[in-house]
Amino acid sequence: NAGVMQNPRHLVRRRGQEARLRCSPMKGHSHVYWYRQLPEEGLKFMVYLQKENIIDESGMPKERFSAEFPKEGPSILRIQQVVRGDSAAYFCASSPWQGLEETQYFGPGTRLLVL
Amino acid sequence: AQSVTQLGSHVSVSEGALVLLRCNYSSSVPPYLFWYVQYPNQGLQLLLKYTSAATLVKGINGFEAEFKKSETSFHLTKPSAHMSDAAEYFCAVTATGNQFYFGTGTSLTVIP
């Protein structure tokens, strides 16, 4: 059973470009979470999605960031017009259902560097 | 609101010595607590979790943690450190299952 897959693992963008980060949850998991880890900091929650629905985006910046989890295919975190402050590691996690006792399983992350 | 505080951003222990990584939580409702480990350039791997059953929780790789409500703590311990334990350790809390709130992490160095 493959774990959570993220690609690319490393992404370099120039200021003003767009970054697309992909996350394929574990087989059988329909809940996806995105987190951002800035250097020397812990992970910060960004958004929680189920198939075709955004459930909680309270941690998402209001501008330039968007996320989707279509019926088919991976979840996508999209950052438009990237700035240097967007440089971070972005982690995706998945779970089979949402519940207090349910563990979130994390992918290896995408490390975004904005030049 | 929930939060965790990890005291000590860097901890060094000798190989074979006791490992103690501290985590204190704040939660307005009964919390569910987790410890994750992160190796360089990798994702987070679950070590153990507390979900209101036994207060002493045993995890993988010989780690365990004890939930102490009176001290609002969930410290991670291992009796004897191994070189392979060198990594970043994160404590996390959730009260909804949606959002996990992570601490800033503790980097563990094991000295041979």
mmCIF file with all atom_site columns, C-alpha atoms in Angstrom:
data_model
loop_
_atom_site.group_PDB
_atom_site.id
_atom_site.type_symbol
_atom_site.label_atom_id
_atom_site.label_alt_id
_atom_site.label_comp_id
_atom_site.label_asym_id
_atom_site.label_entity_id
_atom_site.label_seq_id
_atom_site.pdbx_PDB_ins_code
_atom_site.Cartn_x
_atom_site.Cartn_y
_atom_site.Cartn_z
_atom_site.occupancy
_atom_site.B_iso_or_equiv
_atom_site.pdbx_formal_charge
_atom_site.auth_seq_id
_atom_site.auth_comp_id
_atom_site.auth_asym_id
_atom_site.auth_atom_id
_atom_site.pdbx_PDB_model_num
ATOM 1   C CA . ASN A 1 1   ? 0.000   0.000  0.000   1.00 0.00 ? 1   ASN A CA 1
ATOM 2   C CA . ALA A 1 2   ? 1.755   3.108  -1.222  1.00 0.00 ? 2   ALA A CA 1
ATOM 3   C CA . GLY A 1 3   ? 1.879   6.005  1.155   1.00 0.00 ? 3   GLY A CA 1
ATOM 4   C CA . VAL A 1 4   ? 0.934   9.595  0.455   1.00 0.00 ? 4   VAL A CA 1
ATOM 5   C CA . MET A 1 5   ? 2.647   10.740 -2.714  1.00 0.00 ? 5   MET A CA 1
ATOM 6   C CA . GLN A 1 6   ? 3.672   14.295 -3.426  1.00 0.00 ? 6   GLN A CA 1
ATOM 7   C CA . ASN A 1 7   ? 5.271   15.735 -6.506  1.00 0.00 ? 7   ASN A CA 1
ATOM 8   C CA . PRO A 1 8   ? 7.422   17.387 -7.338  1.00 0.00 ? 8   PRO A CA 1
ATOM 9   C CA . ARG A 1 9   ? 9.697   16.876 -4.350  1.00 0.00 ? 9   ARG A CA 1
ATOM 10  C CA . HIS A 1 10  ? 11.566  20.062 -5.151  1.00 0.00 ? 10  HIS A CA 1
ATOM 11  C CA . LEU A 1 11  ? 10.286  23.042 -7.106  1.00 0.00 ? 11  LEU A CA 1
ATOM 12  C CA . VAL A 1 12  ? 12.124  26.221 -8.049  1.00 0.00 ? 12  VAL A CA 1
ATOM 13  C CA . ARG A 1 13  ? 10.183  29.225 -9.253  1.00 0.00 ? 13  ARG A CA 1
ATOM 14  C CA . ARG A 1 14  ? 11.008  32.844 -9.962  1.00 0.00 ? 14  ARG A CA 1
ATOM 15  C CA . ARG A 1 15  ? 8.991   35.597 -8.379  1.00 0.00 ? 15  ARG A CA 1
ATOM 16  C CA . GLY A 1 16  ? 5.692   36.078 -10.183 1.00 0.00 ? 16  GLY A CA 1
ATOM 17  C CA . GLN A 1 17  ? 5.453   32.549 -11.550 1.00 0.00 ? 17  GLN A CA 1
ATOM 18  C CA . GLU A 1 18  ? 2.878   29.959 -10.562 1.00 0.00 ? 18  GLU A CA 1
ATOM 19  C CA . ALA A 1 19  ? 3.573   26.890 -8.441  1.00 0.00 ? 19  ALA A CA 1
ATOM 20  C CA . ARG A 1 20  ? 1.448   23.741 -8.608  1.00 0.00 ? 20  ARG A CA 1
ATOM 21  C CA . LEU A 1 21  ? 1.930   21.120 -5.946  1.00 0.00 ? 21  LEU A CA 1
ATOM 22  C CA . ARG A 1 22  ? 0.308   17.718 -6.255  1.00 0.00 ? 22  ARG A CA 1
ATOM 23  C CA . CYS A 1 23  ? -0.754  15.232 -3.633  1.00 0.00 ? 23  CYS A CA 1
ATOM 24  C CA . SER A 1 24  ? -2.077  11.722 -4.123  1.00 0.00 ? 24  SER A CA 1
ATOM 25  C CA . PRO A 1 25  ? -3.561  10.404 -0.878  1.00 0.00 ? 25  PRO A CA 1
ATOM 26  C CA . MET A 1 26  ? -3.176  6.876  0.341   1.00 0.00 ? 26  MET A CA 1
ATOM 27  C CA . LYS A 1 27  ? -5.437  4.349  -1.293  1.00 0.00 ? 27  LYS A CA 1
ATOM 28  C CA . GLY A 1 28  ? -8.861  4.464  0.290   1.00 0.00 ? 28  GLY A CA 1
ATOM 29  C CA . HIS A 1 29  ? -8.339  7.905  1.817   1.00 0.00 ? 29  HIS A CA 1
ATOM 30  C CA . SER A 1 30  ? -10.797 10.609 0.827   1.00 0.00 ? 30  SER A CA 1
ATOM 31  C CA . HIS A 1 31  ? -9.658  13.353 3.192   1.00 0.00 ? 31  HIS A CA 1
ATOM 32  C CA . VAL A 1 32  ? -6.681  15.550 2.354   1.00 0.00 ? 32  VAL A CA 1
ATOM 33  C CA . TYR A 1 33  ? -4.940  18.210 4.423   1.00 0.00 ? 33  TYR A CA 1
ATOM 34  C CA . TRP A 1 34  ? -2.248  20.697 3.385   1.00 0.00 ? 34  TRP A CA 1
ATOM 35  C CA . TYR A 1 35  ? 0.322   22.154 5.759   1.00 0.00 ? 35  TYR A CA 1
ATOM 36  C CA . ARG A 1 36  ? 3.164   24.606 5.312   1.00 0.00 ? 36  ARG A CA 1
ATOM 37  C CA . GLN A 1 37  ? 6.450   24.427 7.157   1.00 0.00 ? 37  GLN A CA 1
ATOM 38  C CA . LEU A 1 38  ? 8.565   27.540 7.175   1.00 0.00 ? 38  LEU A CA 1
ATOM 39  C CA . PRO A 1 39  ? 12.258  27.235 8.073   1.00 0.00 ? 39  PRO A CA 1
ATOM 40  C CA . GLU A 1 40  ? 12.824  26.595 11.776  1.00 0.00 ? 40  GLU A CA 1
ATOM 41  C CA . GLU A 1 41  ? 9.087   26.352 12.421  1.00 0.00 ? 41  GLU A CA 1
ATOM 42  C CA . GLY A 1 42  ? 6.471   23.689 12.918  1.00 0.00 ? 42  GLY A CA 1
ATOM 43  C CA . LEU A 1 43  ? 3.812   22.784 10.415  1.00 0.00 ? 43  LEU A CA 1
ATOM 44  C CA . LYS A 1 44  ? 0.929   25.201 10.011  1.00 0.00 ? 44  LYS A CA 1
ATOM 45  C CA . PHE A 1 45  ? -2.465  23.998 8.821   1.00 0.00 ? 45  PHE A CA 1
ATOM 46  C CA . MET A 1 46  ? -3.642  25.494 5.552   1.00 0.00 ? 46  MET A CA 1
ATOM 47  C CA . VAL A 1 47  ? -6.677  23.649 4.212   1.00 0.00 ? 47  VAL A CA 1
ATOM 48  C CA . TYR A 1 48  ? -8.756  20.483 4.577   1.00 0.00 ? 48  TYR A CA 1
ATOM 49  C CA . LEU A 1 49  ? -10.527 18.976 1.595   1.00 0.00 ? 49  LEU A CA 1
ATOM 50  C CA . GLN A 1 50  ? -12.718 16.040 0.781   1.00 0.00 ? 50  GLN A CA 1
ATOM 51  C CA . LYS A 1 51  ? -13.429 14.932 -2.746  1.00 0.00 ? 51  LYS A CA 1
ATOM 52  C CA . GLU A 1 52  ? -14.707 17.976 -4.676  1.00 0.00 ? 52  GLU A CA 1
ATOM 53  C CA . ASN A 1 53  ? -15.237 19.991 -1.488  1.00 0.00 ? 53  ASN A CA 1
ATOM 54  C CA . ILE A 1 54  ? -13.201 22.422 0.594   1.00 0.00 ? 54  ILE A CA 1
ATOM 55  C CA . ILE A 1 55  ? -14.185 21.772 4.186   1.00 0.00 ? 55  ILE A CA 1
ATOM 56  C CA . ASP A 1 56  ? -11.915 24.130 6.088   1.00 0.00 ? 56  ASP A CA 1
ATOM 57  C CA . GLU A 1 57  ? -9.613  26.717 4.530   1.00 0.00 ? 57  GLU A CA 1
ATOM 58  C CA . SER A 1 58  ? -9.113  28.821 7.610   1.00 0.00 ? 58  SER A CA 1
ATOM 59  C CA . GLY A 1 59  ? -5.322  28.517 7.390   1.00 0.00 ? 59  GLY A CA 1
ATOM 60  C CA . MET A 1 60  ? -5.057  29.478 3.772   1.00 0.00 ? 60  MET A CA 1
ATOM 61  C CA . PRO A 1 61  ? -3.782  32.946 2.802   1.00 0.00 ? 61  PRO A CA 1
ATOM 62  C CA . LYS A 1 62  ? -6.643  34.951 1.336   1.00 0.00 ? 62  LYS A CA 1
ATOM 63  C CA . GLU A 1 63  ? -4.851  35.804 -1.878  1.00 0.00 ? 63  GLU A CA 1
ATOM 64  C CA . ARG A 1 64  ? -2.831  33.846 -4.447  1.00 0.00 ? 64  ARG A CA 1
ATOM 65  C CA . PHE A 1 65  ? -3.417  30.446 -2.799  1.00 0.00 ? 65  PHE A CA 1
ATOM 66  C CA . SER A 1 66  ? -6.035  27.917 -3.825  1.00 0.00 ? 66  SER A CA 1
ATOM 67  C CA . ALA A 1 67  ? -6.593  24.209 -3.408  1.00 0.00 ? 67  ALA A CA 1
ATOM 68  C CA . GLU A 1 68  ? -8.733  21.576 -5.006  1.00 0.00 ? 68  GLU A CA 1
ATOM 69  C CA . PHE A 1 69  ? -9.373  17.868 -4.708  1.00 0.00 ? 69  PHE A CA 1
ATOM 70  C CA . PRO A 1 70  ? -11.233 16.765 -7.831  1.00 0.00 ? 70  PRO A CA 1
ATOM 71  C CA . LYS A 1 71  ? -13.306 13.649 -8.172  1.00 0.00 ? 71  LYS A CA 1
ATOM 72  C CA . GLU A 1 72  ? -10.525 12.082 -10.185 1.00 0.00 ? 72  GLU A CA 1
ATOM 73  C CA . GLY A 1 73  ? -6.841  12.741 -9.760  1.00 0.00 ? 73  GLY A CA 1
ATOM 74  C CA . PRO A 1 74  ? -4.634  14.255 -7.102  1.00 0.00 ? 74  PRO A CA 1
ATOM 75  C CA . SER A 1 75  ? -5.236  17.200 -4.852  1.00 0.00 ? 75  SER A CA 1
ATOM 76  C CA . ILE A 1 76  ? -3.606  20.376 -6.135  1.00 0.00 ? 76  ILE A CA 1
ATOM 77  C CA . LEU A 1 77  ? -2.266  23.296 -4.118  1.00 0.00 ? 77  LEU A CA 1
ATOM 78  C CA . ARG A 1 78  ? -1.803  26.259 -6.406  1.00 0.00 ? 78  ARG A CA 1
ATOM 79  C CA . ILE A 1 79  ? 0.183   29.373 -5.606  1.00 0.00 ? 79  ILE A CA 1
ATOM 80  C CA . GLN A 1 80  ? -0.090  32.211 -8.076  1.00 0.00 ? 80  GLN A CA 1
ATOM 81  C CA . GLN A 1 81  ? 2.472   34.984 -8.483  1.00 0.00 ? 81  GLN A CA 1
ATOM 82  C CA . VAL A 1 82  ? 4.851   33.459 -5.978  1.00 0.00 ? 82  VAL A CA 1
ATOM 83  C CA . VAL A 1 83  ? 6.958   35.660 -3.714  1.00 0.00 ? 83  VAL A CA 1
ATOM 84  C CA . ARG A 1 84  ? 10.102  34.828 -1.775  1.00 0.00 ? 84  ARG A CA 1
ATOM 85  C CA . GLY A 1 85  ? 8.103   34.433 1.409   1.00 0.00 ? 85  GLY A CA 1
ATOM 86  C CA . ASP A 1 86  ? 6.335   31.450 -0.145  1.00 0.00 ? 86  ASP A CA 1
ATOM 87  C CA . SER A 1 87  ? 9.570   29.460 0.042   1.00 0.00 ? 87  SER A CA 1
ATOM 88  C CA . ALA A 1 88  ? 8.791   26.609 2.382   1.00 0.00 ? 88  ALA A CA 1
ATOM 89  C CA . ALA A 1 89  ? 8.093   22.909 2.584   1.00 0.00 ? 89  ALA A CA 1
ATOM 90  C CA . TYR A 1 90  ? 4.497   22.032 1.795   1.00 0.00 ? 90  TYR A CA 1
ATOM 91  C CA . PHE A 1 91  ? 3.191   18.808 3.233   1.00 0.00 ? 91  PHE A CA 1
ATOM 92  C CA . CYS A 1 92  ? 0.091   16.913 2.345   1.00 0.00 ? 92  CYS A CA 1
ATOM 93  C CA . ALA A 1 93  ? -1.597  14.454 4.684   1.00 0.00 ? 93  ALA A CA 1
ATOM 94  C CA . SER A 1 94  ? -4.513  12.108 4.191   1.00 0.00 ? 94  SER A CA 1
ATOM 95  C CA . SER A 1 95  ? -6.901  10.078 6.292   1.00 0.00 ? 95  SER A CA 1
ATOM 96  C CA . PRO A 1 96  ? -9.637  7.569  5.462   1.00 0.00 ? 96  PRO A CA 1
ATOM 97  C CA . TRP A 1 97  ? -12.237 9.556  7.352   1.00 0.00 ? 97  TRP A CA 1
ATOM 98  C CA . GLN A 1 98  ? -12.372 12.534 9.630   1.00 0.00 ? 98  GLN A CA 1
ATOM 99  C CA . GLY A 1 99  ? -12.449 11.883 13.309  1.00 0.00 ? 99  GLY A CA 1
ATOM 100 C CA . LEU A 1 100 ? -10.655 12.650 16.511  1.00 0.00 ? 100 LEU A CA 1
ATOM 101 C CA . GLU A 1 101 ? -8.988  9.263  16.684  1.00 0.00 ? 101 GLU A CA 1
ATOM 102 C CA . GLU A 1 102 ? -8.018  9.246  13.040  1.00 0.00 ? 102 GLU A CA 1
ATOM 103 C CA . THR A 1 103 ? -4.352  9.653  12.254  1.00 0.00 ? 103 THR A CA 1
ATOM 104 C CA . GLN A 1 104 ? -3.185  11.882 9.470   1.00 0.00 ? 104 GLN A CA 1
ATOM 105 C CA . TYR A 1 105 ? -0.573  10.228 7.266   1.00 0.00 ? 105 TYR A CA 1
ATOM 106 C CA . PHE A 1 106 ? 1.958   12.605 5.785   1.00 0.00 ? 106 PHE A CA 1
ATOM 107 C CA . GLY A 1 107 ? 3.680   12.678 2.439   1.00 0.00 ? 107 GLY A CA 1
ATOM 108 C CA . PRO A 1 108 ? 7.366   13.512 1.931   1.00 0.00 ? 108 PRO A CA 1
ATOM 109 C CA . GLY A 1 109 ? 6.622   17.128 1.118   1.00 0.00 ? 109 GLY A CA 1
ATOM 110 C CA . THR A 1 110 ? 7.380   19.525 -1.711  1.00 0.00 ? 110 THR A CA 1
ATOM 111 C CA . ARG A 1 111 ? 10.152  21.993 -1.048  1.00 0.00 ? 111 ARG A CA 1
ATOM 112 C CA . LEU A 1 112 ? 9.431   25.220 -2.877  1.00 0.00 ? 112 LEU A CA 1
ATOM 113 C CA . LEU A 1 113 ? 12.202  27.723 -3.468  1.00 0.00 ? 113 LEU A CA 1
ATOM 114 C CA . VAL A 1 114 ? 11.307  31.101 -4.904  1.00 0.00 ? 114 VAL A CA 1
ATOM 115 C CA . LEU A 1 115 ? 14.220  32.979 -6.419  1.00 0.00 ? 115 LEU A CA 1
ATOM 116 C CA . ALA B 2 1   ? -8.205  26.942 20.920  1.00 0.00 ? 1   ALA B CA 1
ATOM 117 C CA . GLN B 2 2   ? -5.382  24.426 20.938  1.00 0.00 ? 2   GLN B CA 1
ATOM 118 C CA . SER B 2 3   ? -1.624  24.822 20.962  1.00 0.00 ? 3   SER B CA 1
ATOM 119 C CA . VAL B 2 4   ? 1.494   22.962 21.964  1.00 0.00 ? 4   VAL B CA 1
ATOM 120 C CA . THR B 2 5   ? 4.798   24.196 23.292  1.00 0.00 ? 5   THR B CA 1
ATOM 121 C CA . GLN B 2 6   ? 7.958   22.191 22.893  1.00 0.00 ? 6   GLN B CA 1
ATOM 122 C CA . LEU B 2 7   ? 10.628  23.247 25.362  1.00 0.00 ? 7   LEU B CA 1
ATOM 123 C CA . GLY B 2 8   ? 14.097  23.003 23.950  1.00 0.00 ? 8   GLY B CA 1
ATOM 124 C CA . SER B 2 9   ? 14.568  23.385 20.227  1.00 0.00 ? 9   SER B CA 1
ATOM 125 C CA . HIS B 2 10  ? 17.741  21.308 20.408  1.00 0.00 ? 10  HIS B CA 1
ATOM 126 C CA . VAL B 2 11  ? 18.456  18.318 22.654  1.00 0.00 ? 11  VAL B CA 1
ATOM 127 C CA . SER B 2 12  ? 21.682  16.328 22.706  1.00 0.00 ? 12  SER B CA 1
ATOM 128 C CA . VAL B 2 13  ? 22.088  12.973 24.403  1.00 0.00 ? 13  VAL B CA 1
ATOM 129 C CA . SER B 2 14  ? 24.761  10.334 24.431  1.00 0.00 ? 14  SER B CA 1
ATOM 130 C CA . GLU B 2 15  ? 24.116  7.033  22.761  1.00 0.00 ? 15  GLU B CA 1
ATOM 131 C CA . GLY B 2 16  ? 22.475  4.740  25.313  1.00 0.00 ? 16  GLY B CA 1
ATOM 132 C CA . ALA B 2 17  ? 21.240  7.604  27.496  1.00 0.00 ? 17  ALA B CA 1
ATOM 133 C CA . LEU B 2 18  ? 17.652  8.504  28.296  1.00 0.00 ? 18  LEU B CA 1
ATOM 134 C CA . VAL B 2 19  ? 15.806  10.614 25.760  1.00 0.00 ? 19  VAL B CA 1
ATOM 135 C CA . LEU B 2 20  ? 13.290  13.149 27.125  1.00 0.00 ? 20  LEU B CA 1
ATOM 136 C CA . LEU B 2 21  ? 11.547  15.549 24.771  1.00 0.00 ? 21  LEU B CA 1
ATOM 137 C CA . ARG B 2 22  ? 9.071   17.916 26.378  1.00 0.00 ? 22  ARG B CA 1
ATOM 138 C CA . CYS B 2 23  ? 5.644   18.915 25.142  1.00 0.00 ? 23  CYS B CA 1
ATOM 139 C CA . ASN B 2 24  ? 3.038   20.951 26.966  1.00 0.00 ? 24  ASN B CA 1
ATOM 140 C CA . TYR B 2 25  ? -0.386  21.505 25.483  1.00 0.00 ? 25  TYR B CA 1
ATOM 141 C CA . SER B 2 26  ? -3.196  23.961 25.824  1.00 0.00 ? 26  SER B CA 1
ATOM 142 C CA . SER B 2 27  ? -6.700  22.945 24.925  1.00 0.00 ? 27  SER B CA 1
ATOM 143 C CA . SER B 2 28  ? -10.162 24.109 25.880  1.00 0.00 ? 28  SER B CA 1
ATOM 144 C CA . VAL B 2 29  ? -11.528 20.622 25.257  1.00 0.00 ? 29  VAL B CA 1
ATOM 145 C CA . PRO B 2 30  ? -10.093 17.153 25.892  1.00 0.00 ? 30  PRO B CA 1
ATOM 146 C CA . PRO B 2 31  ? -7.173  16.897 23.514  1.00 0.00 ? 31  PRO B CA 1
ATOM 147 C CA . TYR B 2 32  ? -5.878  14.208 21.262  1.00 0.00 ? 32  TYR B CA 1
ATOM 148 C CA . LEU B 2 33  ? -2.080  14.324 21.204  1.00 0.00 ? 33  LEU B CA 1
ATOM 149 C CA . PHE B 2 34  ? 0.466   13.019 18.748  1.00 0.00 ? 34  PHE B CA 1
ATOM 150 C CA . TRP B 2 35  ? 4.212   12.745 18.377  1.00 0.00 ? 35  TRP B CA 1
ATOM 151 C CA . TYR B 2 36  ? 5.705   12.687 14.890  1.00 0.00 ? 36  TYR B CA 1
ATOM 152 C CA . VAL B 2 37  ? 9.309   12.239 13.787  1.00 0.00 ? 37  VAL B CA 1
ATOM 153 C CA . GLN B 2 38  ? 10.814  13.856 10.713  1.00 0.00 ? 38  GLN B CA 1
ATOM 154 C CA . TYR B 2 39  ? 14.068  12.690 9.169   1.00 0.00 ? 39  TYR B CA 1
ATOM 155 C CA . PRO B 2 40  ? 15.959  15.080 6.873   1.00 0.00 ? 40  PRO B CA 1
ATOM 156 C CA . ASN B 2 41  ? 14.111  15.826 3.654   1.00 0.00 ? 41  ASN B CA 1
ATOM 157 C CA . GLN B 2 42  ? 11.325  13.422 4.520   1.00 0.00 ? 42  GLN B CA 1
ATOM 158 C CA . GLY B 2 43  ? 7.735   13.673 5.645   1.00 0.00 ? 43  GLY B CA 1
ATOM 159 C CA . LEU B 2 44  ? 6.422   13.164 9.139   1.00 0.00 ? 44  LEU B CA 1
ATOM 160 C CA . GLN B 2 45  ? 6.088   9.675  10.526  1.00 0.00 ? 45  GLN B CA 1
ATOM 161 C CA . LEU B 2 46  ? 3.712   8.939  13.373  1.00 0.00 ? 46  LEU B CA 1
ATOM 162 C CA . LEU B 2 47  ? 5.473   7.754  16.525  1.00 0.00 ? 47  LEU B CA 1
ATOM 163 C CA . LEU B 2 48  ? 2.493   7.479  18.830  1.00 0.00 ? 48  LEU B CA 1
ATOM 164 C CA . LYS B 2 49  ? -0.822  9.050  19.732  1.00 0.00 ? 49  LYS B CA 1
ATOM 165 C CA . TYR B 2 50  ? -2.998  9.601  22.776  1.00 0.00 ? 50  TYR B CA 1
ATOM 166 C CA . THR B 2 51  ? -6.744  9.306  22.218  1.00 0.00 ? 51  THR B CA 1
ATOM 167 C CA . SER B 2 52  ? -8.133  9.287  25.775  1.00 0.00 ? 52  SER B CA 1
ATOM 168 C CA . ALA B 2 53  ? -7.562  5.607  26.440  1.00 0.00 ? 53  ALA B CA 1
ATOM 169 C CA . ALA B 2 54  ? -4.464  4.642  28.455  1.00 0.00 ? 54  ALA B CA 1
ATOM 170 C CA . THR B 2 55  ? -2.444  7.607  29.676  1.00 0.00 ? 55  THR B CA 1
ATOM 171 C CA . LEU B 2 56  ? 0.845   5.826  28.992  1.00 0.00 ? 56  LEU B CA 1
ATOM 172 C CA . VAL B 2 57  ? 1.171   5.346  25.273  1.00 0.00 ? 57  VAL B CA 1
ATOM 173 C CA . LYS B 2 58  ? 3.745   3.119  23.631  1.00 0.00 ? 58  LYS B CA 1
ATOM 174 C CA . GLY B 2 59  ? 4.880   3.843  20.119  1.00 0.00 ? 59  GLY B CA 1
ATOM 175 C CA . ILE B 2 60  ? 7.302   2.618  17.528  1.00 0.00 ? 60  ILE B CA 1
ATOM 176 C CA . ASN B 2 61  ? 11.082  2.373  17.921  1.00 0.00 ? 61  ASN B CA 1
ATOM 177 C CA . GLY B 2 62  ? 10.882  2.062  21.702  1.00 0.00 ? 62  GLY B CA 1
ATOM 178 C CA . PHE B 2 63  ? 9.355   5.486  22.317  1.00 0.00 ? 63  PHE B CA 1
ATOM 179 C CA . GLU B 2 64  ? 6.578   6.154  24.772  1.00 0.00 ? 64  GLU B CA 1
ATOM 180 C CA . ALA B 2 65  ? 4.750   9.170  26.130  1.00 0.00 ? 65  ALA B CA 1
ATOM 181 C CA . GLU B 2 66  ? 2.628   9.814  29.178  1.00 0.00 ? 66  GLU B CA 1
ATOM 182 C CA . PHE B 2 67  ? -0.420  12.054 29.188  1.00 0.00 ? 67  PHE B CA 1
ATOM 183 C CA . LYS B 2 68  ? -0.567  14.062 32.412  1.00 0.00 ? 68  LYS B CA 1
ATOM 184 C CA . LYS B 2 69  ? -3.659  16.176 32.594  1.00 0.00 ? 69  LYS B CA 1
ATOM 185 C CA . SER B 2 70  ? -2.630  17.880 35.832  1.00 0.00 ? 70  SER B CA 1
ATOM 186 C CA . GLU B 2 71  ? 0.571   19.084 34.202  1.00 0.00 ? 71  GLU B CA 1
ATOM 187 C CA . THR B 2 72  ? -0.918  19.529 30.691  1.00 0.00 ? 72  THR B CA 1
ATOM 188 C CA . SER B 2 73  ? 2.063   17.581 29.430  1.00 0.00 ? 73  SER B CA 1
ATOM 189 C CA . PHE B 2 74  ? 2.749   14.819 26.939  1.00 0.00 ? 74  PHE B CA 1
ATOM 190 C CA . HIS B 2 75  ? 6.498   14.280 27.150  1.00 0.00 ? 75  HIS B CA 1
ATOM 191 C CA . LEU B 2 76  ? 8.214   11.772 24.873  1.00 0.00 ? 76  LEU B CA 1
ATOM 192 C CA . THR B 2 77  ? 10.767  9.361  26.324  1.00 0.00 ? 77  THR B CA 1
ATOM 193 C CA . LYS B 2 78  ? 12.998  6.522  25.282  1.00 0.00 ? 78  LYS B CA 1
ATOM 194 C CA . PRO B 2 79  ? 15.150  4.635  27.809  1.00 0.00 ? 79  PRO B CA 1
ATOM 195 C CA . SER B 2 80  ? 18.206  4.269  25.592  1.00 0.00 ? 80  SER B CA 1
ATOM 196 C CA . ALA B 2 81  ? 19.056  6.510  22.653  1.00 0.00 ? 81  ALA B CA 1
ATOM 197 C CA . HIS B 2 82  ? 20.263  5.043  19.389  1.00 0.00 ? 82  HIS B CA 1
ATOM 198 C CA . MET B 2 83  ? 22.146  6.847  16.664  1.00 0.00 ? 83  MET B CA 1
ATOM 199 C CA . SER B 2 84  ? 19.214  6.296  14.324  1.00 0.00 ? 84  SER B CA 1
ATOM 200 C CA . ASP B 2 85  ? 16.988  8.360  16.648  1.00 0.00 ? 85  ASP B CA 1
ATOM 201 C CA . ALA B 2 86  ? 18.647  11.581 15.498  1.00 0.00 ? 86  ALA B CA 1
ATOM 202 C CA . ALA B 2 87  ? 15.853  13.542 13.836  1.00 0.00 ? 87  ALA B CA 1
ATOM 203 C CA . GLU B 2 88  ? 13.330  16.343 14.337  1.00 0.00 ? 88  GLU B CA 1
ATOM 204 C CA . TYR B 2 89  ? 10.433  15.553 16.653  1.00 0.00 ? 89  TYR B CA 1
ATOM 205 C CA . PHE B 2 90  ? 7.088   17.307 16.581  1.00 0.00 ? 90  PHE B CA 1
ATOM 206 C CA . CYS B 2 91  ? 4.310   17.260 19.117  1.00 0.00 ? 91  CYS B CA 1
ATOM 207 C CA . ALA B 2 92  ? 0.798   17.984 17.822  1.00 0.00 ? 92  ALA B CA 1
ATOM 208 C CA . VAL B 2 93  ? -2.663  18.442 19.274  1.00 0.00 ? 93  VAL B CA 1
ATOM 209 C CA . THR B 2 94  ? -6.115  18.323 17.783  1.00 0.00 ? 94  THR B CA 1
ATOM 210 C CA . ALA B 2 95  ? -9.584  18.692 19.185  1.00 0.00 ? 95  ALA B CA 1
ATOM 211 C CA . THR B 2 96  ? -11.502 18.359 15.944  1.00 0.00 ? 96  THR B CA 1
ATOM 212 C CA . GLY B 2 97  ? -9.518  15.892 13.889  1.00 0.00 ? 97  GLY B CA 1
ATOM 213 C CA . ASN B 2 98  ? -9.361  18.475 11.111  1.00 0.00 ? 98  ASN B CA 1
ATOM 214 C CA . GLN B 2 99  ? -6.586  20.779 12.111  1.00 0.00 ? 99  GLN B CA 1
ATOM 215 C CA . PHE B 2 100 ? -3.484  19.545 13.805  1.00 0.00 ? 100 PHE B CA 1
ATOM 216 C CA . TYR B 2 101 ? -1.566  22.194 15.736  1.00 0.00 ? 101 TYR B CA 1
ATOM 217 C CA . PHE B 2 102 ? 2.144   21.471 15.732  1.00 0.00 ? 102 PHE B CA 1
ATOM 218 C CA . GLY B 2 103 ? 4.899   22.628 18.019  1.00 0.00 ? 103 GLY B CA 1
ATOM 219 C CA . THR B 2 104 ? 8.026   24.199 16.612  1.00 0.00 ? 104 THR B CA 1
ATOM 220 C CA . GLY B 2 105 ? 9.908   20.939 16.885  1.00 0.00 ? 105 GLY B CA 1
ATOM 221 C CA . THR B 2 106 ? 12.864  19.576 18.832  1.00 0.00 ? 106 THR B CA 1
ATOM 222 C CA . SER B 2 107 ? 15.998  18.531 17.025  1.00 0.00 ? 107 SER B CA 1
ATOM 223 C CA . LEU B 2 108 ? 17.538  15.481 18.689  1.00 0.00 ? 108 LEU B CA 1
ATOM 224 C CA . THR B 2 109 ? 21.267  14.864 18.335  1.00 0.00 ? 109 THR B CA 1
ATOM 225 C CA . VAL B 2 110 ? 22.723  11.558 19.514  1.00 0.00 ? 110 VAL B CA 1
ATOM 226 C CA . ILE B 2 111 ? 26.394  11.661 20.433  1.00 0.00 ? 111 ILE B CA 1
ATOM 227 C CA . PRO B 2 112 ? 28.349  8.446  19.910  1.00 0.00 ? 112 PRO B CA 1
#
